[in-house]
Structures are given as structure tokens and as C-alpha cells.
């Protein structure tokens, strides 16, 4: 009889211990996930800061921002602004290996634009490549600053570089980093579908400003604030900011 009681108590004790462990796991896992997302958010913010530094270094050298896209007179799209910034982002031989006399997706250049650049991606986003093998970026530019054959200067930003947004995290419809049309209007709401800015997991997104600062905006940000940011000078014409009706098939290929 005592042995039966002892066995019963042992089973009860074991169940209590298992229950406590499961409870601790349930409490710890969300905290671990939150810490991971906080780290990813901090990394993405730093990615944009590095882009801001590259913009300033490019401007110091060329006295203007890079062209959003180099488009020939026959409308052949050649190269985009990210490849122009590459020498100012890393000590990589890629820039010198690219043949700028042919388009970015020409067989001569394809292997270079198949190389992923983690600092042009949001950590945790599964889509890293197109179905044809081109590496993606999760950051797109302000079409008023980065558009067809643009050469915008800081002096043209009438409201100051601190109030003029340059690049932001996008929610979807990602594009290859070598694509010559890597710009998108800010829109009226963040995290509002794949054509918007922001990262839905964070309920908002980061915007890089021309002075190099990076600010986080909630998906509840007022429409008036977004309209004010979109209205900052300079303004590019519709003809300069138009993009081809093309959507890439993307994923973790």
C-alpha cells in the first residue's frame, strides 16, 4: 500500500514538473521571437543607414545622387541606382566586372546580378530571388529623387535633406537589385498590400531620409503625414517616373 501511494505521488509530481516546463516554454518562446524580430528590425534599419552613407559618398564624388535608372534614347533599360552605389557600399570587384554597355539582364551580366546582397534585404523575408535567378532587394527609392536618367542634387531638396525621404522598406512585389526601375511612390498607407511600403510583421516600416537619418513609421501613420512626405520637392514628371508593367515571380528559390 505505501508503495502504491509513493508511485501515485511520483506520477503526480512528474505531471506537475512537465506542466511547469510547458508553461515556461510557452512564456519564453514569445519573448525569444520578439527578440529575434527586434534584432531583424535593427539590422534593416542599419542597412538603410549604410545606404544613406553610400548616397552621401556618391554625392561627394559626383555632385548629385545616382540616376534611378539609366534608360537609353531607344528606351532600352540599362542599369539601376543600386549598382551605381555598389562601390560606395563594399570593396567588391563586382562593379568593375559589370559590362555597362549592355543591359543588366544581358547574359554577360547575369551572373553578377544573381549574387545576393544581404544588406539590401530585410532579414527574415523569405523571398530572396526571382524565378529566373536574379537576387532581390527589399528596398525601393523615392521616384522624385531616383527616376529615369535622374541627377538630383541636395540643393534641389527645398525642404531640406532631413525632411526628404529617399528609400524605404517595401511590403511586397520585390524586384531584382539590378533592375533599372527600383522606385515606387510612397502611397497613402504603410503595409497596405504588396505594392505599399512597410513590413507587415512590424506594423510599419523604416524610411531613409536624404540626410542619412532613418525613421520608423507605424502603419497607423496619418495620411496627411505621408502626403506631406510625398509632396516634398523636387517633383519628377510622370514621364520620368513611369515604370514597365512587370511583376517578378519571387520566392526562396
PDB file of C-alpha atoms in Angstrom:
ATOM      1  CA  UNK A   1       0.000   0.000   0.000  1.00  0.00           C
ATOM      2  CA  UNK A   2       2.724   2.583   0.829  1.00  0.00           C
ATOM      3  CA  UNK A   3       4.450   1.660  -2.440  1.00  0.00           C
ATOM      4  CA  UNK A   4       1.231   2.352  -4.369  1.00  0.00           C
ATOM      5  CA  UNK A   5       0.905   5.760  -2.671  1.00  0.00           C
ATOM      6  CA  UNK A   6       4.539   6.536  -3.426  1.00  0.00           C
ATOM      7  CA  UNK A   7       4.051   5.574  -7.096  1.00  0.00           C
ATOM      8  CA  UNK A   8       0.923   7.720  -7.306  1.00  0.00           C
ATOM      9  CA  UNK A   9       2.694  10.705  -5.797  1.00  0.00           C
ATOM     10  CA  UNK A  10       5.584  10.216  -8.213  1.00  0.00           C
ATOM     11  CA  UNK A  11       3.221  10.334 -11.200  1.00  0.00           C
ATOM     12  CA  UNK A  12       1.515  13.450  -9.854  1.00  0.00           C
ATOM     13  CA  UNK A  13       4.878  15.098  -9.221  1.00  0.00           C
ATOM     14  CA  UNK A  14       6.050  14.226 -12.728  1.00  0.00           C
ATOM     15  CA  UNK A  15       2.914  15.731 -14.250  1.00  0.00           C
ATOM     16  CA  UNK A  16       3.443  18.914 -12.229  1.00  0.00           C
ATOM     17  CA  UNK A  17       7.057  19.198 -13.374  1.00  0.00           C
ATOM     18  CA  UNK A  18       6.077  18.636 -17.023  1.00  0.00           C
ATOM     19  CA  UNK A  19       3.315  21.212 -16.664  1.00  0.00           C
ATOM     20  CA  UNK A  20       5.733  23.785 -15.230  1.00  0.00           C
ATOM     21  CA  UNK A  21       8.213  23.156 -18.064  1.00  0.00           C
ATOM     22  CA  UNK A  22       5.495  23.560 -20.705  1.00  0.00           C
ATOM     23  CA  UNK A  23       4.331  26.761 -19.041  1.00  0.00           C
ATOM     24  CA  UNK A  24       7.883  28.157 -19.021  1.00  0.00           C
ATOM     25  CA  UNK A  25       8.343  27.244 -22.670  1.00  0.00           C
ATOM     26  CA  UNK A  26       5.046  28.948 -23.539  1.00  0.00           C
ATOM     27  CA  UNK A  27       6.211  32.081 -21.720  1.00  0.00           C
ATOM     28  CA  UNK A  28       9.753  32.112 -23.126  1.00  0.00           C
ATOM     29  CA  UNK A  29       9.035  31.404 -26.819  1.00  0.00           C
ATOM     30  CA  UNK A  30       7.164  34.687 -27.496  1.00  0.00           C
ATOM     31  CA  UNK A  31       9.975  36.600 -25.787  1.00  0.00           C
ATOM     32  CA  UNK A  32      12.559  34.835 -27.982  1.00  0.00           C
ATOM     33  CA  UNK A  33      10.515  35.616 -31.096  1.00  0.00           C
ATOM     34  CA  UNK A  34      10.185  39.267 -30.066  1.00  0.00           C
ATOM     35  CA  UNK A  35      13.950  39.472 -29.509  1.00  0.00           C
ATOM     36  CA  UNK A  36      14.589  37.993 -32.961  1.00  0.00           C
ATOM     37  CA  UNK A  37      12.230  40.453 -34.635  1.00  0.00           C
ATOM     38  CA  UNK A  38      13.819  43.332 -32.736  1.00  0.00           C
ATOM     39  CA  UNK A  39      17.240  42.216 -33.996  1.00  0.00           C
ATOM     40  CA  UNK A  40      15.948  41.932 -37.579  1.00  0.00           C
ATOM     41  CA  UNK A  41      14.372  45.352 -37.325  1.00  0.00           C
ATOM     42  CA  UNK A  42      17.629  46.837 -36.055  1.00  0.00           C
ATOM     43  CA  UNK A  43      19.559  45.154 -38.897  1.00  0.00           C
ATOM     44  CA  UNK A  44      17.198  46.520 -41.533  1.00  0.00           C
ATOM     45  CA  UNK A  45      17.496  49.991 -40.039  1.00  0.00           C
ATOM     46  CA  UNK A  46      21.275  49.695 -40.202  1.00  0.00           C
ATOM     47  CA  UNK A  47      21.044  48.521 -43.844  1.00  0.00           C
ATOM     48  CA  UNK A  48      19.237  51.740 -44.689  1.00  0.00           C
ATOM     49  CA  UNK A  49      21.787  53.789 -42.740  1.00  0.00           C
ATOM     50  CA  UNK A  50      24.534  52.226 -44.849  1.00  0.00           C
ATOM     51  CA  UNK A  51      22.600  53.120 -47.994  1.00  0.00           C
ATOM     52  CA  UNK A  52      22.345  56.690 -46.711  1.00  0.00           C
ATOM     53  CA  UNK A  53      26.100  56.808 -46.208  1.00  0.00           C
ATOM     54  CA  UNK A  54      26.624  55.452 -49.736  1.00  0.00           C
ATOM     55  CA  UNK A  55      24.344  58.169 -51.140  1.00  0.00           C
ATOM     56  CA  UNK A  56      26.404  60.858 -49.430  1.00  0.00           C
ATOM     57  CA  UNK A  57      29.689  59.374 -50.617  1.00  0.00           C
ATOM     58  CA  UNK A  58      28.323  59.162 -54.158  1.00  0.00           C
ATOM     59  CA  UNK A  59      27.146  62.781 -53.951  1.00  0.00           C
ATOM     60  CA  UNK A  60      30.547  63.909 -52.705  1.00  0.00           C
ATOM     61  CA  UNK A  61      32.162  62.263 -55.726  1.00  0.00           C
ATOM     62  CA  UNK A  62      29.646  63.068 -58.475  1.00  0.00           C
ATOM     63  CA  UNK A  63      27.934  66.177 -57.016  1.00  0.00           C
ATOM     64  CA  UNK A  64      24.498  64.543 -57.383  1.00  0.00           C
ATOM     65  CA  UNK A  65      22.585  61.390 -56.484  1.00  0.00           C
ATOM     66  CA  UNK A  66      22.876  58.365 -58.799  1.00  0.00           C
ATOM     67  CA  UNK A  67      20.378  58.010 -61.632  1.00  0.00           C
ATOM     68  CA  UNK A  68      17.368  55.962 -60.618  1.00  0.00           C
ATOM     69  CA  UNK A  69      17.756  54.114 -63.886  1.00  0.00           C
ATOM     70  CA  UNK A  70      19.922  54.594 -66.947  1.00  0.00           C
ATOM     71  CA  UNK A  71      17.486  54.389 -69.878  1.00  0.00           C
ATOM     72  CA  UNK A  72      18.735  54.862 -73.441  1.00  0.00           C
ATOM     73  CA  UNK A  73      17.018  57.081 -76.011  1.00  0.00           C
ATOM     74  CA  UNK A  74      15.610  53.952 -77.678  1.00  0.00           C
ATOM     75  CA  UNK A  75      14.009  53.142 -74.268  1.00  0.00           C
ATOM     76  CA  UNK A  76      16.351  50.227 -73.581  1.00  0.00           C
ATOM     77  CA  UNK A  77      16.741  49.930 -69.798  1.00  0.00           C
ATOM     78  CA  UNK A  78      20.395  49.527 -68.877  1.00  0.00           C
ATOM     79  CA  UNK A  79      21.194  49.759 -65.134  1.00  0.00           C
ATOM     80  CA  UNK A  80      19.730  50.975 -61.855  1.00  0.00           C
ATOM     81  CA  UNK A  81      20.780  53.074 -58.891  1.00  0.00           C
ATOM     82  CA  UNK A  82      21.879  50.224 -56.628  1.00  0.00           C
ATOM     83  CA  UNK A  83      24.697  49.111 -58.920  1.00  0.00           C
ATOM     84  CA  UNK A  84      25.836  52.750 -59.031  1.00  0.00           C
ATOM     85  CA  UNK A  85      26.067  52.737 -55.234  1.00  0.00           C
ATOM     86  CA  UNK A  86      27.873  49.399 -55.017  1.00  0.00           C
ATOM     87  CA  UNK A  87      31.431  50.850 -54.963  1.00  0.00           C
ATOM     88  CA  UNK A  88      30.375  53.049 -52.036  1.00  0.00           C
ATOM     89  CA  UNK A  89      28.855  50.140 -50.087  1.00  0.00           C
ATOM     90  CA  UNK A  90      31.565  47.495 -50.215  1.00  0.00           C
ATOM     91  CA  UNK A  91      35.020  46.760 -51.532  1.00  0.00           C
ATOM     92  CA  UNK A  92      33.708  44.378 -54.186  1.00  0.00           C
ATOM     93  CA  UNK A  93      35.076  43.643 -57.668  1.00  0.00           C
ATOM     94  CA  UNK A  94      31.516  43.199 -58.978  1.00  0.00           C
ATOM     95  CA  UNK A  95      31.113  46.807 -60.119  1.00  0.00           C
ATOM     96  CA  UNK A  96      34.261  46.633 -62.253  1.00  0.00           C
ATOM     97  CA  UNK A  97      33.174  43.308 -63.734  1.00  0.00           C
ATOM     98  CA  UNK A  98      29.769  44.543 -64.918  1.00  0.00           C
ATOM     99  CA  UNK A  99      29.557  45.445 -68.612  1.00  0.00           C
ATOM    100  CA  UNK A 100      27.702  48.774 -68.634  1.00  0.00           C
ATOM    101  CA  UNK A 101      27.467  48.751 -72.441  1.00  0.00           C
ATOM    102  CA  UNK A 102      24.762  46.060 -72.280  1.00  0.00           C
ATOM    103  CA  UNK A 103      21.642  45.811 -70.058  1.00  0.00           C
ATOM    104  CA  UNK A 104      21.712  44.451 -66.521  1.00  0.00           C
ATOM    105  CA  UNK A 105      19.992  41.183 -67.528  1.00  0.00           C
ATOM    106  CA  UNK A 106      22.209  40.526 -70.562  1.00  0.00           C
ATOM    107  CA  UNK A 107      23.956  37.114 -70.409  1.00  0.00           C
ATOM    108  CA  UNK A 108      27.272  38.959 -69.910  1.00  0.00           C
ATOM    109  CA  UNK A 109      25.958  40.480 -66.681  1.00  0.00           C
ATOM    110  CA  UNK A 110      23.533  37.885 -65.391  1.00  0.00           C
ATOM    111  CA  UNK A 111      25.902  36.103 -63.004  1.00  0.00           C
ATOM    112  CA  UNK A 112      26.789  39.391 -61.274  1.00  0.00           C
ATOM    113  CA  UNK A 113      23.155  40.240 -60.562  1.00  0.00           C
ATOM    114  CA  UNK A 114      22.456  36.728 -59.330  1.00  0.00           C
ATOM    115  CA  UNK A 115      24.655  37.463 -56.300  1.00  0.00           C
ATOM    116  CA  UNK A 116      22.536  38.285 -53.253  1.00  0.00           C
ATOM    117  CA  UNK A 117      23.444  41.358 -51.193  1.00  0.00           C
ATOM    118  CA  UNK A 118      22.086  40.758 -47.647  1.00  0.00           C
ATOM    119  CA  UNK A 119      22.397  44.454 -46.772  1.00  0.00           C
ATOM    120  CA  UNK A 120      19.800  45.230 -49.468  1.00  0.00           C
ATOM    121  CA  UNK A 121      17.295  42.805 -47.940  1.00  0.00           C
ATOM    122  CA  UNK A 122      15.022  42.777 -44.897  1.00  0.00           C
ATOM    123  CA  UNK A 123      16.187  39.969 -42.579  1.00  0.00           C
ATOM    124  CA  UNK A 124      13.508  37.315 -42.213  1.00  0.00           C
ATOM    125  CA  UNK A 125      11.844  37.886 -45.595  1.00  0.00           C
ATOM    126  CA  UNK A 126      11.745  34.553 -47.421  1.00  0.00           C
ATOM    127  CA  UNK A 127      11.722  35.988 -50.947  1.00  0.00           C
ATOM    128  CA  UNK A 128      15.363  36.399 -51.964  1.00  0.00           C
ATOM    129  CA  UNK A 129      15.393  35.568 -55.697  1.00  0.00           C
ATOM    130  CA  UNK A 130      13.274  35.744 -58.805  1.00  0.00           C
ATOM    131  CA  UNK A 131      12.216  32.538 -60.516  1.00  0.00           C
ATOM    132  CA  UNK A 132      14.915  33.258 -63.117  1.00  0.00           C
ATOM    133  CA  UNK A 133      17.683  33.526 -60.530  1.00  0.00           C
ATOM    134  CA  UNK A 134      18.153  37.260 -60.020  1.00  0.00           C
ATOM    135  CA  UNK A 135      18.801  38.359 -56.429  1.00  0.00           C
ATOM    136  CA  UNK A 136      16.247  40.755 -54.946  1.00  0.00           C
ATOM    137  CA  UNK A 137      16.199  43.957 -52.954  1.00  0.00           C
ATOM    138  CA  UNK A 138      13.512  44.747 -50.377  1.00  0.00           C
ATOM    139  CA  UNK A 139      14.201  48.485 -50.527  1.00  0.00           C
ATOM    140  CA  UNK A 140      12.887  50.851 -53.197  1.00  0.00           C
ATOM    141  CA  UNK A 141      13.517  54.528 -53.822  1.00  0.00           C
ATOM    142  CA  UNK A 142      11.616  57.802 -53.922  1.00  0.00           C
ATOM    143  CA  UNK A 143      10.698  58.332 -57.597  1.00  0.00           C
ATOM    144  CA  UNK A 144      11.136  62.098 -57.218  1.00  0.00           C
ATOM    145  CA  UNK A 145      14.816  61.566 -56.406  1.00  0.00           C
ATOM    146  CA  UNK A 146      15.544  58.340 -58.280  1.00  0.00           C
ATOM    147  CA  UNK A 147      13.976  58.058 -61.734  1.00  0.00           C
ATOM    148  CA  UNK A 148      14.882  57.803 -65.409  1.00  0.00           C
ATOM    149  CA  UNK A 149      18.325  59.308 -66.004  1.00  0.00           C
ATOM    150  CA  UNK A 150      17.987  61.484 -62.897  1.00  0.00           C
ATOM    151  CA  UNK A 151      20.791  63.549 -61.391  1.00  0.00           C
ATOM    152  CA  UNK A 152      19.121  65.154 -58.372  1.00  0.00           C
ATOM    153  CA  UNK A 153      21.220  67.256 -56.005  1.00  0.00           C
ATOM    154  CA  UNK A 154      20.763  68.015 -52.317  1.00  0.00           C
ATOM    155  CA  UNK A 155      20.279  71.676 -53.242  1.00  0.00           C
ATOM    156  CA  UNK A 156      17.079  70.761 -55.118  1.00  0.00           C
ATOM    157  CA  UNK A 157      15.505  69.491 -51.896  1.00  0.00           C
ATOM    158  CA  UNK A 158      13.790  72.749 -50.962  1.00  0.00           C
ATOM    159  CA  UNK A 159      12.536  71.480 -47.599  1.00  0.00           C
ATOM    160  CA  UNK A 160      15.960  70.187 -46.624  1.00  0.00           C
ATOM    161  CA  UNK A 161      17.509  66.732 -46.672  1.00  0.00           C
ATOM    162  CA  UNK A 162      16.156  65.964 -43.177  1.00  0.00           C
ATOM    163  CA  UNK A 163      12.571  66.167 -44.483  1.00  0.00           C
ATOM    164  CA  UNK A 164      13.061  64.418 -47.829  1.00  0.00           C
ATOM    165  CA  UNK A 165      12.717  60.655 -47.839  1.00  0.00           C
ATOM    166  CA  UNK A 166      14.944  58.669 -50.190  1.00  0.00           C
ATOM    167  CA  UNK A 167      14.468  54.906 -49.719  1.00  0.00           C
ATOM    168  CA  UNK A 168      12.136  52.639 -47.753  1.00  0.00           C
ATOM    169  CA  UNK A 169      11.287  49.043 -46.909  1.00  0.00           C
ATOM    170  CA  UNK A 170       8.589  47.615 -49.177  1.00  0.00           C
ATOM    171  CA  UNK A 171       5.857  45.136 -48.272  1.00  0.00           C
ATOM    172  CA  UNK A 172       5.977  43.011 -51.426  1.00  0.00           C
ATOM    173  CA  UNK A 173       6.327  42.858 -55.222  1.00  0.00           C
ATOM    174  CA  UNK A 174      10.077  42.770 -54.667  1.00  0.00           C
ATOM    175  CA  UNK A 175      12.384  43.492 -57.585  1.00  0.00           C
ATOM    176  CA  UNK A 176      15.913  42.419 -58.579  1.00  0.00           C
ATOM    177  CA  UNK A 177      18.518  44.740 -57.133  1.00  0.00           C
ATOM    178  CA  UNK A 178      19.935  45.270 -60.625  1.00  0.00           C
ATOM    179  CA  UNK A 179      16.576  46.295 -62.108  1.00  0.00           C
ATOM    180  CA  UNK A 180      16.703  49.823 -63.615  1.00  0.00           C
ATOM    181  CA  UNK A 181      13.260  50.759 -62.197  1.00  0.00           C
ATOM    182  CA  UNK A 182      13.716  50.305 -58.460  1.00  0.00           C
ATOM    183  CA  UNK A 183      11.457  53.127 -57.300  1.00  0.00           C
ATOM    184  CA  UNK A 184       7.872  53.321 -56.003  1.00  0.00           C
ATOM    185  CA  UNK A 185       5.503  56.110 -54.874  1.00  0.00           C
ATOM    186  CA  UNK A 186       5.072  56.337 -51.098  1.00  0.00           C
ATOM    187  CA  UNK A 187       1.313  55.796 -51.252  1.00  0.00           C
ATOM    188  CA  UNK A 188      -1.364  56.675 -48.708  1.00  0.00           C
ATOM    189  CA  UNK A 189      -0.806  53.912 -46.130  1.00  0.00           C
ATOM    190  CA  UNK A 190       2.013  51.649 -44.987  1.00  0.00           C
ATOM    191  CA  UNK A 191       1.653  47.846 -45.020  1.00  0.00           C
ATOM    192  CA  UNK A 192      -1.346  48.171 -47.341  1.00  0.00           C
ATOM    193  CA  UNK A 193      -0.703  45.254 -49.673  1.00  0.00           C
ATOM    194  CA  UNK A 194       2.311  44.164 -51.752  1.00  0.00           C
ATOM    195  CA  UNK A 195       2.564  47.454 -53.657  1.00  0.00           C
ATOM    196  CA  UNK A 196       2.990  49.523 -50.479  1.00  0.00           C
ATOM    197  CA  UNK A 197       5.885  50.434 -48.222  1.00  0.00           C
ATOM    198  CA  UNK A 198       6.429  48.908 -44.780  1.00  0.00           C
ATOM    199  CA  UNK A 199       6.924  45.442 -43.322  1.00  0.00           C
ATOM    200  CA  UNK A 200       3.620  43.930 -42.087  1.00  0.00           C
ATOM    201  CA  UNK A 201       5.271  41.907 -39.287  1.00  0.00           C
ATOM    202  CA  UNK A 202       6.430  45.171 -37.732  1.00  0.00           C
ATOM    203  CA  UNK A 203       3.140  47.012 -38.369  1.00  0.00           C
ATOM    204  CA  UNK A 204       5.052  49.767 -40.134  1.00  0.00           C
ATOM    205  CA  UNK A 205       8.358  50.404 -41.816  1.00  0.00           C
ATOM    206  CA  UNK A 206      11.581  52.394 -41.940  1.00  0.00           C
ATOM    207  CA  UNK A 207      12.260  55.290 -44.278  1.00  0.00           C
ATOM    208  CA  UNK A 208      15.729  56.588 -45.046  1.00  0.00           C
ATOM    209  CA  UNK A 209      15.936  60.374 -45.365  1.00  0.00           C
ATOM    210  CA  UNK A 210      18.376  62.247 -47.552  1.00  0.00           C
ATOM    211  CA  UNK A 211      20.368  63.480 -44.552  1.00  0.00           C
ATOM    212  CA  UNK A 212      21.152  59.842 -43.656  1.00  0.00           C
ATOM    213  CA  UNK A 213      18.671  59.504 -40.791  1.00  0.00           C
ATOM    214  CA  UNK A 214      16.305  56.514 -40.614  1.00  0.00           C
ATOM    215  CA  UNK A 215      12.868  56.806 -39.007  1.00  0.00           C
ATOM    216  CA  UNK A 216      10.204  54.190 -38.288  1.00  0.00           C
ATOM    217  CA  UNK A 217       6.618  54.962 -39.299  1.00  0.00           C
ATOM    218  CA  UNK A 218       3.644  52.960 -37.990  1.00  0.00           C
ATOM    219  CA  UNK A 219       1.019  51.579 -40.354  1.00  0.00           C
ATOM    220  CA  UNK A 220      -1.321  53.930 -38.461  1.00  0.00           C
ATOM    221  CA  UNK A 221       0.641  56.973 -39.641  1.00  0.00           C
ATOM    222  CA  UNK A 222      -1.692  59.757 -40.698  1.00  0.00           C
ATOM    223  CA  UNK A 223      -2.466  60.126 -44.395  1.00  0.00           C
ATOM    224  CA  UNK A 224      -1.589  63.831 -44.083  1.00  0.00           C
ATOM    225  CA  UNK A 225       1.947  62.991 -42.930  1.00  0.00           C
ATOM    226  CA  UNK A 226       2.504  60.589 -45.824  1.00  0.00           C
ATOM    227  CA  UNK A 227       1.065  63.117 -48.278  1.00  0.00           C
ATOM    228  CA  UNK A 228       3.394  65.772 -46.862  1.00  0.00           C
ATOM    229  CA  UNK A 229       6.409  63.486 -47.291  1.00  0.00           C
ATOM    230  CA  UNK A 230       5.357  62.594 -50.839  1.00  0.00           C
ATOM    231  CA  UNK A 231       4.903  66.280 -51.712  1.00  0.00           C
ATOM    232  CA  UNK A 232       8.426  67.369 -50.776  1.00  0.00           C
ATOM    233  CA  UNK A 233      10.403  68.974 -53.584  1.00  0.00           C
ATOM    234  CA  UNK A 234      11.788  68.169 -56.082  1.00  0.00           C
ATOM    235  CA  UNK A 235       8.972  66.710 -58.197  1.00  0.00           C
ATOM    236  CA  UNK A 236       9.609  64.456 -61.171  1.00  0.00           C
ATOM    237  CA  UNK A 237       7.212  64.307 -64.094  1.00  0.00           C
ATOM    238  CA  UNK A 238       5.037  61.284 -64.769  1.00  0.00           C
ATOM    239  CA  UNK A 239       7.083  60.521 -67.883  1.00  0.00           C
ATOM    240  CA  UNK A 240      10.275  60.292 -65.817  1.00  0.00           C
ATOM    241  CA  UNK A 241       8.807  58.039 -63.130  1.00  0.00           C
ATOM    242  CA  UNK A 242       6.777  55.652 -65.280  1.00  0.00           C
ATOM    243  CA  UNK A 243       7.801  52.000 -64.943  1.00  0.00           C
ATOM    244  CA  UNK A 244       7.098  48.942 -67.126  1.00  0.00           C
ATOM    245  CA  UNK A 245       4.070  46.836 -66.235  1.00  0.00           C
ATOM    246  CA  UNK A 246       6.185  43.974 -64.994  1.00  0.00           C
ATOM    247  CA  UNK A 247       5.863  41.859 -61.855  1.00  0.00           C
ATOM    248  CA  UNK A 248       8.590  39.372 -60.955  1.00  0.00           C
ATOM    249  CA  UNK A 249       7.863  35.884 -59.661  1.00  0.00           C
ATOM    250  CA  UNK A 250       9.793  35.803 -56.385  1.00  0.00           C
ATOM    251  CA  UNK A 251      10.443  33.362 -53.571  1.00  0.00           C
ATOM    252  CA  UNK A 252      13.061  31.410 -51.707  1.00  0.00           C
ATOM    253  CA  UNK A 253      14.452  29.873 -54.878  1.00  0.00           C
TER     254      UNK A 253
END
